[in-house]
């Protein structure tokens, strides 16, 4: 997403990352000795089988681990921020990890591709008397490009009583405890375009101010201040009452199904990965009453990957039964990473980024139970990929209701850092998959950007039945942003912008229909439900373009939508309807939403 101000269009690359910051001494898990597979050496005429890979090991130079006695913490934080503040399409990637304890006088400013996290089982195990700050000074007070950064598993006691978290897409705030207020706007209250909070407790007031839309899930808040266009809550204690469109609050008492993101923590002298349990009818945080429910894995069960490792090696590790921990950096793959084993975890740190080099699908998941994909970025390569992420093969049909696959903080980018192409970004074929917070983005600024240069027809395609999306951000695709063909699908919160750069009406013509809907439910679907959806147009190349509707779906009783809106940003293009042939058109340049409370 870019600014809704017409003065902000595409921008050139803002900077490349500098040299890596040295690692702070911290925890590692010793690697066990590698041993060759098999009992006897093969005959000389046969190729020796690959040595078995071992799990565990050092997390590498871009994972900085601190404890309360570490000297110079603020200086290290400032070094990383200076490098990453404006490096929107750079290659630097960092994870800042804090062991349990109390820290005082810190202000961790987060730039691009920077994650900060505590290493306790509860956020309250790691308390910072200070701030974890995102602001927009690098972009003249405009927060609409503050992408790709995260905060997790910390308690904050803000220095002023209020912590500032002025982010845009792909910037989750998870398992956080703010002992004070939380301000989601930049200094000066400039443009801000939306974000995501989950499993967090904010003791005071959350002030979104200029944030255009926001989704908060399974949390506890003291109060919520205001709303611009689309504020959505599910399972949030203290959330404002349902009142869309004035104020624009969509409030669900519970989240139907949720399972929190896996996270790294320390136990004694070892790293482990905690796997939170599934919740049905979830409300409030998972960690409020002691140890959260779930299971735990030692780091020795993970292949700890470094940038430069081949896809063949990653697949060997998976075939051996290891999970994957992707340390910060950029990974190039020349074949799909294949997750075939039930219960496999693929966890990225510091926005680890996977790039397919030769038009392959970056990652494929078999039709198995309980896979957890979390915390990484898929960046399309210059050769067109048919898909970037495939969850389940085409035709997948197994029942995974007891142990679904989760896709959490997995982000997709087409272009921006260079030319990239993919026909479909994310295909969800397995039943009962939970897509919990994704931003699937065909770039509208950066390098390698143009209507055909970073061609990407479809963002998310859901073929599996019983799929749930919580926090679905999909933007700028050449055709449909979301297509949903599975039965009994559900979406809570959807944020979309149609492609800015359509050259003319003919370029987006969909047969006899003007434009492709942002969110299309298949004609054969008999049951579907969605809450809190918004689609915006900003056809700045040709402001005369008309989009028939933001949403399209078969008209039948089992297909239901709640709290919909479409907006023309500054009159650059218009919508004729909200959904199908229903809902008032947008008009003029006032950037006023056209809304619908329910459909049909």
XYZ file of C-alpha atoms in Angstrom:
600
model
C 0.000 0.000 0.000
C 1.157 3.529 -0.621
C -0.207 6.805 0.596
C -3.731 7.780 -0.236
C -2.319 11.199 -0.986
C -1.986 11.753 -4.743
C 1.391 13.397 -4.104
C 2.882 10.065 -3.092
C 3.366 7.667 -5.984
C 5.986 5.104 -6.753
C 9.362 5.702 -5.214
C 12.756 4.578 -6.289
C 14.762 2.192 -4.175
C 15.357 3.937 -0.887
C 18.613 2.340 0.048
C 20.567 -0.859 0.283
C 21.713 -2.461 3.484
C 25.211 -1.810 4.716
C 27.597 -4.320 6.249
C 26.280 -6.691 8.877
C 26.309 -5.554 12.486
C 28.509 -7.846 14.612
C 26.655 -10.397 16.698
C 26.178 -9.846 20.393
C 27.321 -12.820 22.421
C 24.317 -14.956 23.223
C 22.863 -18.389 23.451
C 23.594 -21.141 21.005
C 22.795 -24.807 21.015
C 25.880 -26.917 20.308
C 25.662 -28.894 17.102
C 25.841 -32.623 17.480
C 28.489 -34.444 15.484
C 27.407 -35.341 12.001
C 27.590 -39.017 11.048
C 27.304 -40.650 7.651
C 24.069 -42.426 6.858
C 24.203 -46.196 6.552
C 26.238 -48.848 8.309
C 28.834 -49.556 5.644
C 30.677 -47.607 2.990
C 29.210 -48.023 -0.498
C 31.104 -49.649 -3.307
C 33.446 -47.329 -5.205
C 31.227 -47.510 -8.256
C 28.280 -45.969 -6.389
C 27.802 -42.397 -5.222
C 28.136 -42.017 -1.466
C 24.814 -40.999 0.139
C 24.768 -37.514 1.613
C 25.829 -37.169 5.213
C 22.944 -36.807 7.616
C 22.308 -33.195 8.526
C 22.295 -32.247 12.173
C 19.928 -29.920 13.996
C 20.627 -26.975 16.242
C 23.611 -24.697 16.031
C 24.427 -21.020 16.064
C 21.786 -18.561 14.871
C 24.242 -16.534 12.835
C 25.523 -12.957 12.789
C 22.189 -11.212 12.184
C 20.497 -12.577 15.285
C 21.499 -10.312 18.168
C 20.839 -11.826 21.590
C 20.859 -9.567 24.645
C 20.562 -10.115 28.366
C 20.216 -7.443 31.067
C 23.988 -7.483 31.644
C 24.939 -6.993 27.981
C 26.890 -3.728 27.617
C 26.017 -1.152 24.980
C 22.554 -2.458 24.071
C 21.253 0.957 23.007
C 24.265 1.515 20.757
C 23.658 -1.797 19.003
C 19.964 -1.027 18.542
C 20.846 2.357 17.080
C 23.376 0.797 14.662
C 20.789 -1.578 13.249
C 18.187 1.164 12.978
C 20.592 3.516 11.176
C 21.187 0.787 8.602
C 17.569 -0.313 8.217
C 15.521 2.868 8.721
C 15.080 3.643 5.028
C 16.341 0.380 3.440
C 12.910 -0.512 2.084
C 14.248 -2.838 -0.608
C 17.654 -3.616 0.878
C 19.058 -7.019 1.766
C 19.677 -6.461 5.497
C 17.664 -8.705 7.843
C 17.825 -8.668 11.667
C 16.300 -10.329 14.707
C 16.814 -8.598 18.072
C 16.204 -11.105 20.872
C 16.014 -10.288 24.581
C 16.471 -12.945 27.254
C 14.078 -12.827 30.195
C 14.786 -10.080 32.683
C 14.321 -6.352 33.128
C 15.841 -3.699 30.856
C 15.769 0.030 31.539
C 16.158 3.176 29.479
C 15.949 1.588 26.022
C 14.315 2.919 22.871
C 14.380 0.237 20.201
C 13.518 2.011 16.951
C 12.631 -0.518 14.272
C 13.413 -0.084 10.599
C 12.765 -2.407 7.674
C 13.191 -6.191 8.057
C 13.810 -5.910 11.781
C 12.090 -8.093 14.376
C 12.303 -7.622 18.122
C 11.183 -10.338 20.541
C 11.449 -11.522 24.099
C 12.694 -15.012 24.854
C 10.349 -15.936 27.689
C 7.264 -18.125 27.651
C 5.218 -15.069 28.626
C 5.642 -11.449 27.504
C 5.899 -10.495 31.164
C 9.102 -12.551 31.477
C 10.951 -9.850 29.505
C 10.203 -6.261 30.526
C 11.605 -3.173 28.838
C 11.218 0.081 30.745
C 11.310 2.119 27.573
C 9.903 1.890 24.074
C 9.739 -0.177 20.925
C 9.166 2.570 18.377
C 8.073 2.819 14.774
C 7.739 6.344 13.385
C 7.947 7.834 9.904
C 10.626 10.497 9.989
C 12.404 8.809 7.084
C 9.310 9.406 4.906
C 8.388 12.927 6.019
C 5.847 11.781 8.586
C 3.976 9.431 6.239
C 3.649 5.935 7.743
C 2.040 4.199 4.739
C 5.304 2.471 3.734
C 6.410 1.285 7.171
C 6.299 -2.368 6.098
C 8.157 -5.542 7.173
C 8.974 -5.229 10.879
C 7.575 -6.885 13.989
C 7.416 -6.928 17.781
C 6.645 -10.053 19.797
C 6.604 -11.414 23.313
C 7.691 -8.353 25.308
C 6.277 -6.265 28.132
C 6.767 -2.520 27.686
C 6.588 0.244 30.275
C 6.694 3.252 27.900
C 8.875 6.142 29.016
C 6.119 8.707 28.393
C 3.256 6.367 29.196
C 2.529 5.846 25.472
C 4.359 3.601 23.010
C 4.326 4.616 19.312
C 3.750 1.854 16.725
C 3.052 3.661 13.435
C 3.203 0.809 10.974
C 1.651 -0.223 7.685
C 1.255 -3.727 6.236
C 3.337 -6.797 7.200
C 4.188 -5.404 10.647
C 2.592 -7.635 13.305
C 2.379 -6.769 16.988
C 2.013 -10.186 18.700
C 2.078 -11.383 22.307
C 2.874 -7.905 23.579
C 1.958 -6.369 26.940
C 1.931 -2.568 26.920
C 1.664 -1.220 30.455
C 0.340 2.080 29.222
C -1.159 3.445 26.007
C -0.433 2.537 22.387
C -0.360 5.189 19.608
C -0.653 3.740 16.092
C -0.059 7.037 14.258
C 3.184 8.754 13.253
C 4.386 11.980 14.794
C 2.251 14.726 13.313
C -0.592 12.256 12.631
C 0.253 11.865 8.936
C -1.064 9.159 6.616
C -1.190 5.637 8.069
C -2.684 2.677 6.266
C -3.440 -0.196 8.620
C -2.048 -3.061 10.634
C -2.494 -6.042 12.943
C -2.427 -6.880 16.658
C -2.882 -10.370 18.127
C -2.607 -12.089 21.524
C -1.679 -8.794 23.179
C -2.698 -6.813 26.247
C -2.720 -3.014 26.157
C -3.549 -1.818 29.649
C -4.451 1.702 28.539
C -5.946 3.196 25.396
C -5.206 2.241 21.793
C -5.253 5.354 19.603
C -5.298 4.567 15.872
C -5.814 8.245 14.959
C -4.967 8.405 11.214
C -4.829 4.642 10.628
C -7.288 3.929 7.848
C -8.029 0.342 8.894
C -6.857 -2.098 11.529
C -7.474 -5.668 12.723
C -7.109 -6.764 16.354
C -7.539 -10.430 17.312
C -7.742 -12.347 20.611
C -6.442 -9.546 22.821
C -7.301 -7.385 25.832
C -7.427 -3.590 25.599
C -8.282 -0.852 28.074
C -10.132 1.182 25.431
C -10.106 2.100 21.736
C -10.120 5.759 20.704
C -11.442 6.209 17.153
C -11.743 4.798 13.660
C -11.295 6.131 10.135
C -12.731 3.597 7.672
C -12.524 0.015 8.922
C -11.628 -1.147 12.437
C -12.215 -4.877 13.024
C -12.043 -6.841 16.275
C -12.505 -10.542 16.986
C -12.104 -12.106 20.413
C -10.990 -8.795 21.961
C -11.894 -7.991 25.556
C -12.533 -4.249 25.831
C -13.306 -3.807 22.125
C -15.881 -1.177 21.177
C -19.375 -2.408 20.377
C -20.447 -3.284 16.847
C -21.428 -0.030 15.123
C -20.330 -0.088 11.465
C -20.346 2.231 9.591
C -20.529 5.017 12.176
C -18.180 4.583 13.985
C -16.707 1.998 11.589
C -16.347 -0.809 14.150
C -16.886 -4.456 13.226
C -16.813 -6.524 16.407
C -17.028 -10.302 16.770
C -17.192 -11.633 20.314
C -14.839 -14.528 19.533
C -12.537 -15.791 16.803
C -13.926 -19.071 15.417
C -10.589 -20.928 15.384
C -7.102 -19.673 16.134
C -3.661 -21.023 16.906
C -0.955 -18.546 17.749
C 2.316 -18.282 15.864
C 5.255 -20.468 16.970
C 7.961 -18.572 18.813
C 11.522 -18.980 20.018
C 12.229 -18.976 23.756
C 14.936 -20.053 26.190
C 14.796 -22.816 28.749
C 17.895 -22.979 30.882
C 20.791 -22.696 28.467
C 18.921 -23.881 25.402
C 16.739 -22.394 22.714
C 13.396 -24.060 22.157
C 10.403 -23.355 19.907
C 6.964 -23.178 21.509
C 3.965 -24.355 19.490
C 0.750 -22.843 20.888
C -2.353 -25.023 20.999
C -5.426 -24.525 18.834
C -8.311 -22.589 20.370
C -11.959 -22.707 19.320
C -14.152 -19.687 20.087
C -11.059 -17.797 21.204
C -11.213 -14.612 23.255
C -8.440 -12.775 25.081
C -4.740 -13.653 25.330
C -3.236 -17.130 25.559
C -0.662 -16.209 28.219
C -2.719 -14.504 30.920
C -2.861 -17.424 33.343
C 0.646 -18.789 33.519
C 2.265 -21.071 30.959
C 0.351 -21.061 27.674
C -1.156 -24.282 26.367
C 0.876 -26.024 23.715
C 3.968 -28.120 23.091
C 7.643 -27.390 22.742
C 10.515 -28.528 20.546
C 14.266 -28.272 21.220
C 16.351 -26.421 18.666
C 18.119 -29.718 17.954
C 14.962 -30.778 16.095
C 15.424 -27.869 13.654
C 17.798 -27.495 10.765
C 19.139 -23.997 11.380
C 19.511 -22.570 7.884
C 21.801 -19.780 6.764
C 21.546 -17.731 3.544
C 23.407 -19.543 0.770
C 22.083 -22.977 1.648
C 20.595 -24.821 -1.319
C 16.991 -25.907 -1.705
C 18.293 -29.459 -2.018
C 19.829 -29.213 1.456
C 16.654 -27.753 2.931
C 14.697 -30.611 1.391
C 17.180 -33.150 2.714
C 16.686 -31.741 6.213
C 12.913 -31.960 5.851
C 13.122 -35.510 4.499
C 15.209 -36.470 7.542
C 12.385 -35.293 9.782
C 13.909 -31.986 10.850
C 11.951 -28.740 11.051
C 13.346 -25.565 9.468
C 14.507 -22.406 11.233
C 15.448 -19.783 8.637
C 17.883 -17.282 10.126
C 17.780 -13.694 8.781
C 18.834 -13.193 5.190
C 17.859 -13.841 1.579
C 17.582 -17.442 0.325
C 17.575 -18.344 -3.375
C 15.951 -21.631 -4.343
C 16.095 -23.465 -7.673
C 13.490 -26.070 -6.722
C 10.467 -26.000 -4.405
C 11.001 -26.421 -0.689
C 8.799 -29.450 -0.019
C 7.025 -29.905 3.297
C 5.634 -33.441 3.206
C 5.591 -34.479 6.866
C 2.654 -33.769 9.238
C 3.423 -31.258 11.979
C 6.414 -29.693 10.264
C 7.386 -26.188 11.388
C 9.009 -23.691 9.021
C 9.843 -20.618 11.097
C 11.663 -17.545 9.826
C 13.562 -15.010 11.923
C 14.117 -11.377 10.960
C 12.047 -11.533 7.765
C 14.063 -14.332 6.179
C 13.278 -14.040 2.466
C 12.905 -16.834 -0.099
C 13.409 -16.026 -3.802
C 12.672 -18.587 -6.554
C 15.354 -18.143 -9.210
C 13.992 -20.012 -12.207
C 10.224 -19.832 -12.132
C 9.686 -22.605 -9.594
C 7.113 -22.553 -6.806
C 9.069 -21.456 -3.737
C 7.346 -23.700 -1.189
C 4.898 -26.612 -1.475
C 3.056 -28.284 1.391
C 1.560 -31.773 1.091
C -2.032 -32.518 2.134
C -1.026 -33.358 5.721
C -2.033 -32.264 9.215
C -0.622 -29.538 11.368
C 2.033 -27.796 9.286
C 3.038 -24.381 10.663
C 4.490 -21.786 8.296
C 5.459 -18.538 9.990
C 7.570 -15.431 9.811
C 9.065 -15.230 6.324
C 8.784 -13.312 3.054
C 8.385 -14.834 -0.415
C 9.839 -12.524 -3.066
C 9.043 -13.367 -6.708
C 11.976 -13.850 -9.066
C 12.374 -12.448 -12.582
C 11.165 -15.666 -14.253
C 7.415 -16.142 -13.863
C 6.397 -18.677 -11.202
C 2.994 -20.368 -11.593
C 2.599 -20.025 -7.800
C 4.868 -18.874 -4.985
C 3.241 -20.767 -2.096
C 1.087 -23.875 -2.516
C -0.597 -25.234 0.621
C -1.795 -28.679 -0.385
C -1.688 -30.001 -3.944
C -4.536 -29.312 -6.363
C -7.495 -31.480 -5.417
C -6.461 -31.831 -1.768
C -9.452 -33.110 0.220
C -8.377 -34.574 3.561
C -10.064 -33.434 6.764
C -7.656 -31.379 8.877
C -10.169 -29.930 11.333
C -8.448 -31.461 14.371
C -5.007 -30.164 13.431
C -5.065 -27.513 10.666
C -2.160 -26.016 8.801
C -1.458 -22.404 9.770
C 0.098 -19.702 7.586
C 1.095 -16.792 9.843
C 3.074 -13.654 9.064
C 3.972 -15.180 5.699
C 4.214 -12.298 3.254
C 4.472 -12.172 -0.536
C 6.030 -9.490 -2.720
C 5.947 -9.214 -6.505
C 8.458 -6.583 -7.657
C 9.773 -3.584 -5.751
C 13.195 -5.011 -4.993
C 13.579 -5.846 -8.700
C 11.476 -7.340 -11.454
C 9.359 -10.237 -10.211
C 6.518 -12.212 -11.759
C 4.075 -14.882 -10.591
C 0.711 -15.916 -11.990
C -0.710 -16.749 -8.545
C 0.969 -15.729 -5.307
C -0.665 -18.043 -2.780
C -2.819 -21.116 -3.478
C -4.618 -22.631 -0.472
C -5.806 -26.109 -1.444
C -5.811 -27.956 1.899
C -9.024 -27.996 3.894
C -9.280 -26.170 7.260
C -6.131 -24.078 6.639
C -5.910 -20.935 8.794
C -4.296 -17.943 7.069
C -3.574 -15.643 9.999
C -2.157 -12.311 8.884
C -0.667 -12.099 5.445
C 0.177 -9.245 3.119
C 0.264 -10.321 -0.502
C 1.549 -7.371 -2.502
C 2.185 -6.665 -6.129
C 4.484 -3.675 -5.722
C 3.260 -0.232 -6.749
C 6.637 1.445 -6.133
C 10.316 0.527 -6.074
C 12.246 -1.007 -8.978
C 10.940 -3.576 -11.433
C 7.462 -2.058 -11.323
C 5.087 -1.701 -14.264
C 1.781 -3.095 -15.527
C 3.603 -5.876 -17.404
C 7.009 -5.673 -15.696
C 5.858 -7.201 -12.408
C 2.868 -8.973 -13.873
C 0.866 -10.959 -11.302
C -2.717 -11.825 -12.159
C -3.951 -13.363 -8.898
C -3.062 -12.773 -5.267
C -4.702 -15.467 -3.122
C -6.675 -18.376 -4.568
C -8.565 -20.565 -2.068
C -9.668 -23.939 -3.423
C -9.841 -25.823 -0.126
C -13.050 -26.121 1.885
C -13.433 -24.761 5.439
C -10.543 -22.286 5.147
C -10.407 -19.358 7.606
C -8.552 -16.089 6.943
C -7.964 -13.700 9.845
C -6.241 -10.520 8.716
C -6.116 -10.740 4.920
C -4.244 -7.902 3.173
C -3.988 -8.319 -0.633
C -3.152 -5.499 -3.033
C -2.610 -4.373 -6.633
C -2.998 -7.553 -8.686
C -3.578 -7.347 -12.418
C -6.810 -9.351 -12.200
C -8.504 -10.801 -9.082
C -6.810 -10.082 -5.775
C -8.692 -12.897 -3.996
C -10.614 -15.771 -5.575
C -12.434 -18.128 -3.197
C -13.740 -21.398 -4.645
C -13.812 -23.558 -1.494
C -17.002 -24.162 0.470
C -17.655 -22.740 3.942
C -14.823 -20.238 3.757
C -14.625 -17.405 6.278
C -12.703 -14.131 6.304
C -12.402 -11.720 9.227
C -10.893 -8.440 7.950
C -9.867 -7.835 4.357
C -7.924 -4.819 3.107
C -7.324 -4.196 -0.575
C -6.239 -1.664 -3.146
C -6.788 -2.335 -6.810
C -3.732 -1.953 -9.056
C -2.817 1.719 -9.338
C -1.000 1.355 -12.616
C -3.704 0.040 -14.973
C -3.014 1.981 -18.153
C -6.643 2.259 -19.284
C -10.136 0.750 -19.017
C -9.412 -1.912 -21.620
C -6.478 -3.264 -19.587
C -8.762 -4.289 -16.713
C -11.832 -5.267 -18.705
C -13.219 -8.612 -17.500
C -15.382 -9.717 -20.415
C -18.479 -7.564 -20.169
C -17.637 -6.493 -16.609
C -15.673 -3.362 -15.792
C -12.687 -4.589 -13.844
C -11.942 -7.605 -11.693
C -13.418 -7.652 -8.196
C -10.971 -7.418 -5.317
C -12.658 -10.394 -3.628
C -14.487 -12.923 -5.797
C -16.459 -15.868 -4.409
C -16.861 -18.637 -6.981
C -20.205 -19.134 -8.695
C -20.574 -22.692 -7.352
C -19.996 -21.753 -3.692
C -23.083 -22.288 -1.516
C -21.664 -21.233 1.880
C -19.270 -18.377 2.625
C -19.125 -15.618 5.261
C -16.939 -12.547 5.659
C -16.756 -9.573 8.028
C -15.076 -6.163 7.750
C -13.883 -5.825 4.146
C -12.591 -2.782 2.294
C -11.423 -2.185 -1.268
C -9.901 1.069 -2.547
C -9.075 2.294 -6.018
C -6.417 4.814 -6.965
C -6.156 4.648 -10.732
C -3.655 7.450 -10.990
C -2.412 6.515 -14.479
C -5.942 6.833 -15.887
C -8.347 8.400 -13.349
C -11.294 7.816 -15.719
C -11.226 4.034 -15.108
C -14.450 2.624 -13.665
C -14.525 -0.505 -11.482
C -17.923 -2.239 -11.458
C -17.677 -3.418 -7.820
C -15.187 -4.213 -5.109
C -16.772 -7.594 -4.327
C -18.487 -10.306 -6.360
C -20.327 -13.378 -5.113
C -23.242 -15.644 -5.984
C -26.504 -14.363 -4.566
C -27.773 -17.122 -2.299
C -28.674 -17.305 1.398
C -25.554 -19.175 2.483
C -23.166 -16.557 1.053
C -23.102 -13.643 3.475
C -21.055 -10.474 3.879
C -21.009 -8.055 6.803
C -19.623 -4.495 6.887
C -18.305 -3.798 3.398
C -16.884 -0.626 1.907
C -15.351 0.715 -1.275
C -13.449 3.997 -1.602
C -12.076 6.057 -4.452
C -8.914 7.742 -3.213
C -9.136 11.340 -4.342
C -11.429 10.472 -7.237
C -8.770 8.499 -9.115
C -11.176 5.987 -10.633
C -14.613 5.075 -9.319
C -16.672 2.067 -8.204
C -20.177 1.633 -9.597
C -21.265 -0.632 -6.711
C -20.022 -2.199 -3.492
C -20.873 -5.860 -4.231
C -22.343 -7.254 -7.434
C -24.961 -4.731 -8.571
C -25.675 -3.527 -5.033
C -24.468 -0.528 -3.065
C -24.088 3.139 -3.932
C -21.343 4.237 -6.304
C -18.396 6.309 -5.205
C -18.240 9.745 -6.772
C -16.205 12.909 -6.848
C -12.887 13.483 -5.117
C -13.944 13.484 -1.471
C -12.555 10.005 -0.606
C -15.825 9.098 1.107
C -16.538 5.376 1.547
C -19.617 3.745 0.071
C -20.693 1.205 2.681
C -23.002 -1.774 3.159
C -23.851 -3.329 6.520
C -24.932 -6.693 5.135
C -25.306 -8.666 1.919
C -27.598 -10.087 0.750
